Amino acid sequence: MKKISNYFIFLSLFLFNLISAQNGGFTNVISGNISFLGLPVTDFNIFIENTNKGTKSDENGNFRIEAKIGETLIFSHIGFKNISVVVEDVTSVLNIELDNFVDQLNEVVINSKLINENLYDIEKVFDITIETPFGKFNPAKSSSTVHYMNKADLKNIASPTLKDMLTNRYAGIDAGNLIYVVDGLSYEEAPTMAYSHIEHMYITNGMVVILTKDSQEMIKKRKEATIEKHKNQDYYSGDAVAFEDTIDTFTEDTFAALPAKDEFKIIKGTITFLGAPVSDVNILAKGTNEGTKTDRKGHYKIKAKVGGELQYSHLAYKTISIVVEDITEELNIEMIEMANELDEVTITVRTVDGEVLKRSKRTDQKFGSSLGTFDPETAGYAIGTVDGDDLNSIYPSLKDALKGLISGYTVNTNGKAYLRGGSSSITQDYPVAWEVDGVFSTNEPVGLDISQVKSIHALKSLASTNRYGSQGAGGVIVIQTKFGDFSEQGSKNGAVAAQHTNKNYYSDDAQGIDSDQLANDRYTEVLEGYNDKERAFASYTDTLQGQIKEYHDHIAIARTFASYYRDIDMAKSVLNDLSAVHNGNPEIIKAVAYQFQAMGLEKEAIANYEKVFKLRPNYAQSYRDLANAYKEDDQYKRAWGLYMAYLMKGSDVSGEG
């Protein structure tokens, strides 16, 4: 009886499966991955033919779908050929590598209209790094929700003010307690401005970040668009190859070693020049439509046929051609600069200091006040410095113009300026005091022309303001103008000087001659006259090095080898020798460190700042220079350790931010 029952069950299952197979009843769960050139393809359409069942590949190119045996799966995506796969009883995993496919249309005229990509490409406008007084802000990487509006969204807004608009539009956002950052400057209240002037606006919990037409980001984009529009398309269109300058790195033996059948490989690598990455280098698989460009880090990836030729071209460099061999996987290329010759053009080269060196020199300069001279290098505390050229004259007062330019500087709702975070006591109020050309006051200077300000120094710590007594308890801002002294005696001196000035011979427009610069020019002209870096370097080491007495002449020569001959190693050799000869002179070693920093050689700069630190262990500037050098070289632990060592010595850092 048990055998009959088992037989009956087996027969029932067999008949059920037979009927199901005839009706297409068996269902498989099919999964897989879709890729192109080794990279995943998202949003690829997968559907069952003649049905409404389908799915799409995810961001990693993966998909999953249920289909009956005998049904046809269709894989489709614009830009690729459609793929059809019949589901069999063994089908469970389908991994598909796509081929590039371009539809060709005949006799089609396309009228395009320029679309502002800034307004409609949401990925681009979100993945942007914006400088704010509180650090860098990237909407795409923000941990909180970010709302976005552009000038098209704001065009039809009826609310008269930003505060009203934000309150009415976004529930849960308290517009009255937001900080507004406009083109890098912060405001505690919503600023009054026309909506038409706003390009991008990002709203988060606690902050509204606005970019206007005058922001650095928008100015940069307009410049890039102008360059793209007006570049000489007739001369170079992104694919030009100068045949006579082509550097061939292959021989007949290379061709003989290539396989006969077609084989494709993914080639990747990095393009550099003088050790720095080169972006926007055109890489073309010759004879095909395969091509790519290097990114901002010089990286690239391209699909190429074994035996095919890769061409690397850029307007500023010689074109390089390399044959892909069967063992080729990574190609790191060092570009060679192309010397474009121009007719009847005279180029005058003048050695100038880099921005890092200029900023350092301005910060280290001594400055006078009504109560004596301050020397930032030996002070033992940090002094905030603002160059008059960095002030924007659009602001109604100097108090507002300084926002975002001095760390810790704020303007409270009571209209007073503070250098130490505002009033921290309910019984005592310590706003900032002001000194203009030797005239001290606890009140903000009124009627001062911002364009006539030469320099500003902010004294924030108690150690820096103790000579001012209780009136300087909130910090002092020392202002030097271009037109002189506000004091009575200063005005008398100016009047006497103006009365007796020889107007026939001097009209306040003469330029002084820098004897150091004359010497620099004399030596650099001699070295540049060789037009051969090896001969020039031999002339310096054999003759000039022993003759030149002034250290700044050696520094000028180092800059010549770096900028004119583009040889960093020769420049390093000159600076290292200079540092070794003056091993006990902190001023000269510090100047050498500045040069290394300006050239981007952080390791060498650190080595020289460490020498200065050992020679001047009690100078605040020694700590600051070395710590900043560590920070620029991403050695954050060492930088922090140095600051902590300075603090543990009992040095005053109050109000330093």
XYZ file of C-alpha atoms in Angstrom:
657
model
C 0.000 0.000 0.000
C 2.970 2.351 0.806
C 4.572 1.671 -2.605
C 1.299 2.501 -4.394
C 1.055 5.839 -2.519
C 4.633 6.849 -3.424
C 4.018 5.924 -7.029
C 0.858 8.023 -7.074
C 2.671 11.083 -5.635
C 5.483 10.754 -8.207
C 3.001 10.477 -11.073
C 1.055 13.546 -9.878
C 4.222 15.649 -9.697
C 5.282 14.509 -13.150
C 1.918 15.428 -14.699
C 1.909 18.808 -12.885
C 5.386 19.672 -14.153
C 4.497 18.569 -17.676
C 1.405 20.776 -17.762
C 3.354 23.715 -16.210
C 6.146 23.398 -18.763
C 3.636 23.409 -21.622
C 2.071 26.583 -20.222
C 5.454 28.239 -19.495
C 4.953 27.748 -15.762
C 8.571 27.335 -14.590
C 10.042 30.620 -13.281
C 13.728 31.462 -12.817
C 15.140 34.257 -10.648
C 17.802 35.861 -12.838
C 20.432 38.271 -11.506
C 23.603 39.798 -12.900
C 25.681 42.859 -13.617
C 25.875 45.246 -16.597
C 29.163 47.026 -17.355
C 30.949 49.019 -20.061
C 34.754 49.305 -20.185
C 34.881 47.664 -16.786
C 32.592 50.271 -15.189
C 29.012 49.636 -13.982
C 26.107 51.024 -16.064
C 23.149 52.365 -14.091
C 19.501 52.714 -15.204
C 19.801 50.005 -17.886
C 16.279 48.854 -18.869
C 15.599 45.100 -18.511
C 12.101 43.889 -19.469
C 10.346 40.714 -20.615
C 9.324 40.887 -24.261
C 5.565 41.333 -24.899
C 4.859 41.937 -21.197
C 4.771 44.911 -18.835
C 7.274 43.328 -16.402
C 10.694 44.975 -16.108
C 13.368 46.511 -13.908
C 16.500 48.699 -14.055
C 20.128 48.218 -13.047
C 21.131 49.988 -9.833
C 24.094 52.351 -9.233
C 26.470 49.342 -9.165
C 25.086 47.936 -12.427
C 23.319 45.027 -10.631
C 19.805 43.810 -11.480
C 17.333 41.063 -10.502
C 14.229 39.870 -12.343
C 11.888 36.846 -12.416
C 11.150 35.308 -15.826
C 9.617 32.088 -17.137
C 11.612 29.541 -19.111
C 11.261 30.320 -22.812
C 10.585 34.041 -22.334
C 12.913 36.654 -23.901
C 14.701 39.293 -21.818
C 15.408 42.598 -23.584
C 18.310 44.763 -22.343
C 18.157 48.347 -23.703
C 19.775 51.730 -23.063
C 20.172 54.778 -25.265
C 23.682 54.755 -26.740
C 24.028 50.931 -26.753
C 22.743 48.097 -28.919
C 19.734 46.200 -27.610
C 20.516 42.691 -26.312
C 18.008 39.804 -26.362
C 18.448 36.719 -24.173
C 16.123 33.669 -24.099
C 15.580 32.261 -20.604
C 16.566 28.601 -20.372
C 16.146 26.158 -17.509
C 19.796 26.691 -16.499
C 19.684 30.503 -16.709
C 20.297 32.114 -13.324
C 23.190 34.605 -13.705
C 23.642 37.021 -16.645
C 26.678 39.341 -16.568
C 26.769 41.533 -19.680
C 29.709 43.614 -21.023
C 28.352 46.215 -23.463
C 29.786 47.447 -26.766
C 29.644 51.127 -27.669
C 26.950 51.844 -30.259
C 26.071 55.119 -31.986
C 22.881 55.541 -33.987
C 23.488 57.380 -37.272
C 20.673 59.572 -38.638
C 20.469 60.833 -42.223
C 19.463 64.368 -43.247
C 18.620 65.595 -39.754
C 19.081 69.257 -38.800
C 19.291 69.934 -35.062
C 18.685 73.494 -33.848
C 20.173 73.785 -30.369
C 19.527 76.471 -27.793
C 22.151 77.306 -25.179
C 20.964 76.128 -21.782
C 22.519 77.408 -18.610
C 23.832 74.169 -17.117
C 24.252 75.916 -13.760
C 20.476 76.089 -13.458
C 19.490 72.610 -14.569
C 22.307 70.171 -13.757
C 21.506 69.567 -10.109
C 24.481 67.258 -9.582
C 26.939 69.966 -10.636
C 25.404 72.740 -8.545
C 25.311 70.482 -5.482
C 28.798 68.981 -5.789
C 30.599 72.306 -5.307
C 32.919 73.458 -2.524
C 32.159 76.971 -1.263
C 34.432 78.946 1.066
C 32.634 80.401 4.107
C 33.907 82.127 7.287
C 33.083 78.866 9.098
C 35.004 76.544 6.768
C 34.338 74.832 3.464
C 30.710 73.951 2.616
C 29.777 71.222 0.106
C 25.989 70.782 -0.294
C 26.376 67.245 -1.701
C 28.346 66.132 1.377
C 26.246 67.914 3.994
C 24.925 65.718 6.806
C 21.673 67.718 7.001
C 18.973 68.408 4.411
C 19.935 71.088 1.892
C 17.269 73.019 -0.040
C 18.341 74.675 -3.289
C 17.030 77.642 -5.296
C 18.465 79.332 -8.381
C 17.617 82.592 -10.113
C 14.893 80.875 -12.155
C 13.193 79.698 -8.934
C 13.475 83.178 -7.410
C 12.117 84.947 -10.497
C 8.475 84.513 -9.529
C 8.856 84.947 -5.738
C 6.495 87.630 -4.433
C 7.923 87.926 -0.901
C 9.755 91.268 -0.579
C 12.559 89.980 1.692
C 14.666 86.824 1.965
C 13.462 86.264 5.520
C 9.770 86.351 4.525
C 10.378 84.140 1.500
C 12.210 81.458 3.499
C 9.604 81.505 6.291
C 6.720 81.110 3.800
C 8.414 78.509 1.592
C 10.121 76.118 4.015
C 8.234 74.808 7.019
C 10.349 74.160 10.075
C 13.079 76.664 9.164
C 13.409 79.610 11.529
C 14.571 82.346 9.141
C 15.131 84.740 12.027
C 17.860 82.554 13.562
C 19.766 81.757 10.366
C 23.266 82.961 9.503
C 23.453 84.337 5.966
C 26.716 83.836 4.021
C 26.843 85.953 0.839
C 29.923 85.490 -1.392
C 32.007 84.392 1.607
C 30.840 87.106 4.049
C 28.505 86.306 6.963
C 25.499 88.313 8.175
C 23.422 87.767 11.307
C 20.366 89.282 9.625
C 19.011 88.600 6.145
C 20.734 91.134 3.837
C 18.669 93.303 1.510
C 19.397 92.308 -2.075
C 17.647 91.837 -5.421
C 16.630 88.272 -6.281
C 17.897 88.815 -9.843
C 21.428 89.212 -8.444
C 21.405 85.709 -6.891
C 22.799 82.796 -8.928
C 22.603 79.952 -6.368
C 21.131 79.688 -2.879
C 21.527 76.730 -0.487
C 19.365 76.546 2.652
C 20.278 74.255 5.570
C 19.420 74.154 9.251
C 21.252 77.156 10.675
C 22.749 78.702 7.532
C 21.855 80.136 4.118
C 24.710 80.196 1.585
C 24.249 82.568 -1.380
C 26.402 82.961 -4.494
C 25.789 86.136 -6.494
C 27.001 87.205 -9.914
C 29.991 88.854 -8.234
C 31.141 85.787 -6.275
C 34.539 84.291 -7.032
C 32.894 81.033 -8.140
C 30.662 82.781 -10.697
C 33.479 85.040 -11.957
C 35.650 81.971 -12.501
C 32.896 80.207 -14.472
C 32.359 83.284 -16.667
C 36.083 83.496 -17.362
C 36.193 79.824 -18.312
C 33.191 80.279 -20.610
C 34.811 83.326 -22.257
C 38.081 81.453 -22.811
C 36.216 78.511 -24.323
C 34.220 80.826 -26.602
C 37.153 82.836 -27.896
C 39.914 80.251 -28.086
C 41.429 79.944 -31.558
C 39.447 77.079 -33.049
C 41.164 77.432 -36.398
C 44.543 76.860 -34.786
C 43.681 74.044 -32.378
C 40.416 72.200 -31.912
C 41.355 69.701 -29.230
C 42.642 67.006 -31.598
C 45.604 68.592 -33.412
C 48.789 66.527 -33.735
C 52.129 68.091 -34.698
C 53.674 65.194 -36.643
C 57.227 66.509 -36.562
C 57.078 66.779 -32.775
C 55.630 63.303 -32.218
C 57.755 61.176 -29.907
C 57.562 57.531 -30.995
C 58.353 55.053 -28.262
C 57.985 51.960 -30.454
C 60.139 50.121 -33.025
C 59.735 47.430 -35.684
C 60.578 44.817 -33.034
C 57.561 45.991 -31.079
C 55.236 45.339 -34.041
C 56.760 41.884 -34.599
C 55.933 40.897 -31.028
C 52.218 41.829 -31.297
C 49.586 39.081 -31.535
C 47.737 38.580 -34.793
C 44.206 38.474 -33.361
C 42.322 41.470 -31.959
C 42.563 41.777 -28.204
C 41.323 44.698 -26.125
C 42.734 45.906 -22.805
C 41.822 48.575 -20.262
C 44.794 50.944 -19.974
C 45.072 53.337 -17.047
C 47.728 55.718 -15.777
C 48.709 59.234 -14.722
C 49.986 62.156 -16.837
C 52.476 64.552 -15.182
C 54.853 67.394 -15.988
C 57.713 68.257 -13.609
C 56.102 65.944 -11.090
C 52.737 67.767 -11.128
C 49.537 66.227 -12.590
C 48.328 67.546 -15.967
C 44.571 67.744 -16.561
C 42.668 67.792 -19.893
C 45.274 65.802 -21.844
C 43.556 64.253 -24.895
C 44.099 60.473 -25.122
C 42.951 58.931 -28.420
C 43.042 55.321 -29.619
C 44.232 56.076 -33.150
C 41.929 54.898 -35.917
C 38.919 54.537 -33.596
C 36.398 56.782 -31.889
C 37.673 55.734 -28.451
C 39.026 58.691 -26.497
C 39.137 60.311 -23.094
C 40.772 63.113 -21.096
C 42.767 63.204 -17.875
C 40.986 64.455 -14.772
C 42.266 67.196 -12.456
C 44.619 64.684 -10.806
C 46.059 63.590 -14.156
C 44.362 60.150 -14.028
C 42.779 58.444 -17.046
C 41.362 55.093 -18.198
C 40.777 53.991 -21.808
C 39.917 50.831 -23.758
C 42.498 50.054 -26.459
C 43.319 47.214 -28.859
C 46.580 45.313 -28.478
C 48.750 46.518 -31.333
C 46.806 49.773 -31.542
C 48.336 53.187 -30.991
C 47.511 55.605 -28.159
C 48.169 59.285 -28.765
C 48.565 61.785 -25.903
C 48.121 65.409 -27.011
C 47.832 68.793 -25.323
C 48.243 72.319 -26.628
C 51.149 73.062 -24.284
C 53.060 69.768 -24.729
C 54.518 67.606 -27.464
C 52.313 64.788 -28.731
C 53.361 61.312 -27.572
C 52.441 58.058 -29.354
C 52.658 54.645 -27.688
C 51.761 51.203 -29.086
C 49.705 48.980 -26.782
C 51.390 45.622 -26.186
C 49.872 42.474 -24.722
C 51.583 43.173 -21.383
C 50.550 46.837 -21.264
C 48.258 47.634 -18.330
C 49.493 50.922 -16.859
C 51.018 53.862 -18.758
C 52.289 56.767 -16.673
C 53.486 59.538 -19.012
C 55.798 62.490 -18.255
C 54.913 65.197 -20.799
C 57.509 67.319 -22.615
C 56.824 71.021 -22.952
C 56.298 72.329 -26.473
C 58.184 75.501 -27.379
C 55.723 77.515 -29.484
C 57.722 80.080 -31.445
C 56.184 83.504 -32.112
C 57.469 86.048 -34.653
C 58.637 89.531 -33.623
C 57.667 89.222 -29.960
C 59.835 90.600 -27.158
C 59.267 88.997 -23.759
C 60.526 90.780 -20.642
C 60.885 88.459 -17.652
C 60.822 89.974 -14.171
C 61.410 87.896 -11.073
C 58.568 88.406 -8.614
C 57.824 87.000 -5.196
C 55.111 84.362 -4.885
C 51.890 85.032 -2.981
C 53.043 82.939 -0.010
C 56.229 85.005 0.337
C 54.378 88.322 -0.111
C 51.821 87.400 2.544
C 54.534 86.286 4.937
C 56.490 89.518 4.451
C 53.395 91.669 5.077
C 52.541 89.693 8.222
C 56.079 90.023 9.628
C 56.455 93.777 9.057
C 56.730 96.048 12.087
C 54.052 98.727 12.489
C 53.670 101.762 14.688
C 50.882 102.860 17.012
C 50.202 105.716 19.422
C 51.744 103.621 22.219
C 54.855 102.287 20.473
C 55.971 99.848 17.790
C 54.758 96.254 17.403
C 57.001 93.526 15.907
C 54.945 90.422 14.931
C 58.088 88.274 14.676
C 59.094 88.740 18.319
C 55.728 89.587 19.871
C 54.873 86.183 21.337
C 51.244 86.454 20.178
C 49.419 86.438 16.838
C 48.439 89.715 15.175
C 45.746 89.733 12.509
C 46.784 91.598 9.349
C 44.585 92.914 6.514
C 46.006 94.661 3.451
C 44.091 97.764 2.394
C 43.774 96.386 -1.149
C 41.744 93.438 0.224
C 38.980 95.742 1.509
C 35.831 96.091 -0.581
C 34.592 99.686 -0.983
C 30.968 98.619 -1.511
C 30.398 98.501 2.271
C 28.979 101.576 4.013
C 31.587 101.487 6.789
C 34.936 99.966 7.685
C 33.242 98.053 10.481
C 31.203 96.087 7.938
C 34.065 95.751 5.430
C 36.176 93.810 7.961
C 33.633 90.974 8.297
C 35.208 87.670 7.306
C 38.735 89.136 7.005
C 39.836 88.829 10.659
C 39.361 85.621 12.653
C 37.025 86.093 15.610
C 35.741 89.475 14.359
C 31.957 89.926 14.562
C 29.418 92.739 14.558
C 26.712 92.167 17.155
C 23.030 93.076 16.875
C 23.740 96.170 18.978
C 25.894 97.495 16.109
C 29.185 97.136 18.006
C 32.246 95.255 16.739
C 33.935 92.558 18.820
C 37.203 90.625 18.511
C 36.527 88.053 21.217
C 33.163 86.617 20.342
C 30.977 89.485 21.558
C 30.059 90.521 25.065
C 30.344 87.518 27.383
C 29.128 89.286 30.533
C 25.739 90.731 31.417
C 27.386 93.507 33.448
C 30.426 94.351 31.328
C 30.647 95.014 27.623
C 34.020 94.942 25.826
C 33.664 96.038 22.198
C 36.709 96.664 20.057
C 38.648 99.973 20.254
C 40.034 101.770 17.194
C 43.242 103.627 16.375
C 43.572 105.561 13.105
C 47.006 107.006 12.238
C 47.891 107.378 15.919
C 44.504 108.686 17.107
C 42.899 106.292 19.648
C 39.138 106.064 20.240
C 36.639 103.609 21.643
C 34.212 104.637 18.892
C 34.192 103.347 15.314
C 35.842 105.828 12.871
C 33.102 107.634 10.948
C 33.584 109.031 7.435
C 36.817 107.119 6.774
C 37.280 106.397 3.042
C 37.854 102.639 2.783
C 39.848 103.053 -0.445
C 42.410 105.168 1.450
C 43.221 102.465 4.039
C 46.796 101.181 3.673
C 46.869 98.410 6.280
C 44.999 97.093 9.324
C 46.381 95.167 12.309
C 44.105 93.477 14.842
C 45.412 93.160 18.427
C 43.252 90.501 20.035
C 45.087 88.890 22.959
C 45.422 90.473 26.380
C 49.214 90.478 26.016
C 48.942 92.646 22.899
C 46.493 95.200 24.364
C 47.756 95.580 27.931
C 49.525 98.835 27.046
C 46.090 100.328 26.200
C 44.747 99.520 29.680
C 41.060 98.862 30.306
C 40.035 100.770 27.147
C 41.639 98.022 25.040
C 40.050 95.134 26.960
C 37.981 94.132 23.927
C 40.930 94.281 21.507
C 42.276 97.116 19.348
C 42.188 97.552 15.562
C 45.136 99.691 14.389
C 44.535 101.410 11.043
C 47.172 103.061 8.862
C 45.920 105.198 5.961
C 47.647 106.201 2.740
C 47.461 109.940 3.421
C 49.123 110.174 6.831
C 48.526 111.224 10.401
C 45.210 112.426 11.924
C 46.918 113.987 14.918
C 47.358 117.773 15.216
C 51.157 117.526 15.035
C 50.933 115.139 12.089
C 48.707 117.570 10.221
C 51.184 120.419 10.866
C 54.081 118.288 9.628
C 52.158 117.395 6.496
C 51.304 121.028 5.809
C 54.957 122.093 6.173
C 56.132 119.266 3.916
C 53.546 120.160 1.269
C 54.551 123.857 1.381
C 58.259 123.218 0.767
C 58.054 120.336 -1.693
C 59.862 121.121 -4.973
C 56.935 120.807 -7.360
C 59.115 121.487 -10.403
C 61.175 118.362 -9.851
C 58.933 115.967 -7.983
C 55.186 115.505 -8.315
C 54.751 112.491 -6.033
C 54.931 110.001 -8.920
C 58.610 108.945 -8.926
C 59.550 105.317 -8.268
C 62.550 104.454 -6.108
C 65.352 102.257 -7.448
C 65.906 99.018 -5.553
C 69.658 98.353 -5.515
C 69.022 94.723 -4.574
C 66.813 94.299 -7.607
C 69.520 95.837 -9.848
C 71.966 93.230 -8.602
C 69.402 90.456 -9.021
C 68.709 91.527 -12.588
C 72.420 91.697 -13.389
C 73.150 88.121 -12.264
C 69.957 86.586 -13.632
C 70.516 88.208 -17.031
C 73.990 86.647 -17.172
C 72.614 83.183 -16.401
C 69.639 83.497 -18.742
C 72.008 84.575 -21.525
C 73.447 81.059 -21.754
C 70.077 79.618 -22.891
C 71.411 76.307 -21.601
C 70.699 75.316 -18.033
C 73.739 73.051 -17.672
C 76.158 75.781 -18.772
C 74.353 78.352 -16.633
C 74.526 76.121 -13.550
C 78.222 75.408 -14.159
C 78.866 79.163 -14.420
C 77.118 79.747 -11.104
C 78.861 76.946 -9.180
C 82.320 77.608 -10.659
C 82.363 81.424 -10.611
C 79.375 83.351 -9.277
C 78.702 81.314 -6.146
C 81.984 82.386 -4.564
C 81.733 86.009 -5.729
C 78.184 86.907 -4.697
C 78.027 88.170 -1.099
C 74.339 89.065 -0.675
C 71.988 86.183 0.126
C 69.067 87.696 -1.793
C 71.149 87.462 -5.003
C 71.476 83.702 -4.480
C 67.707 83.466 -3.918
C 67.047 85.372 -7.160
C 69.343 82.934 -8.990
C 67.458 79.969 -7.495
C 64.199 81.455 -8.796
C 65.825 81.825 -12.228
C 66.613 78.113 -12.417
C 63.094 77.262 -11.197
C 61.084 79.644 -13.431
C 63.304 80.358 -16.471
C 65.039 76.996 -16.894
C 62.247 75.022 -15.152
C 64.708 72.870 -13.217
C 63.574 72.469 -9.620
C 66.585 70.322 -8.673
C 69.049 73.082 -9.622
C 67.002 75.625 -7.686
C 66.977 73.302 -4.655
C 70.762 72.914 -4.881
C 71.282 76.712 -4.806
C 68.952 77.167 -1.824
C 70.364 74.212 0.130
C 73.924 75.524 -0.323
C 72.789 78.981 0.817
C 71.146 77.505 3.925
C 74.261 75.467 4.732
C 76.637 78.463 4.386
C 74.454 80.636 6.676
C 73.585 77.847 9.093
C 73.609 80.191 12.090
C 71.611 83.072 10.580
C 67.865 82.598 11.231
C 66.824 85.480 8.948
C 68.531 83.995 5.876
C 67.386 80.454 6.653
C 63.821 81.743 7.040
C 64.063 83.465 3.632
C 65.216 80.144 2.147
C 62.239 78.391 3.784
C 59.846 80.946 2.257
C 61.291 80.219 -1.208
C 60.872 76.480 -0.798
C 57.293 77.055 0.329
C 56.598 79.288 -2.675
C 57.912 76.519 -4.968
C 55.595 73.984 -3.300
C 58.518 72.043 -1.763
C 57.010 71.528 1.676
C 59.552 68.980 2.958
C 62.493 71.281 2.252
C 60.613 74.233 3.769
C 59.966 72.257 6.961
C 63.658 71.319 7.270
C 64.638 75.013 7.198
C 61.834 76.140 9.524
C 63.093 73.522 11.994
C 66.558 75.148 11.808
C 65.003 78.560 12.565
C 63.037 77.050 15.451
C 66.240 75.706 17.034
C 67.950 79.091 16.619
C 64.940 81.058 17.934
C 63.121 78.744 20.379
C 61.519 81.648 22.268
C 60.036 83.455 19.245
C 56.294 83.071 18.709
C 56.808 83.353 14.948
C 59.150 80.338 15.036
C 56.296 78.205 16.430
C 53.785 79.658 13.998
C 55.914 79.251 10.849
C 56.874 75.656 11.615
C 53.344 74.661 12.662
C 51.860 76.191 9.489
C 54.475 74.392 7.381
C 53.522 71.102 9.037
C 49.852 71.825 8.369
C 50.435 72.597 4.669
C 52.266 69.253 4.386
C 49.241 67.481 5.976
C 51.260 66.690 9.117
C 48.388 67.760 11.354
C 49.507 65.879 14.472
C 52.898 67.575 14.448
C 51.289 70.983 13.877
C 48.916 70.437 16.761
C 51.735 69.161 18.967
C 53.750 72.317 18.286
C 50.815 74.580 19.148
C 50.251 72.595 22.351
C 53.946 72.910 23.278
C 53.659 76.687 22.865
C 50.560 76.691 25.052
C 52.147 74.513 27.725
C 54.994 77.031 28.057
C 52.409 79.426 29.496
C 52.271 81.649 26.405
C 49.135 83.744 25.995
C 46.825 82.623 23.176
C 43.539 84.183 24.314
C 41.439 85.449 21.429
C 43.644 83.746 18.831
C 40.906 81.552 17.386
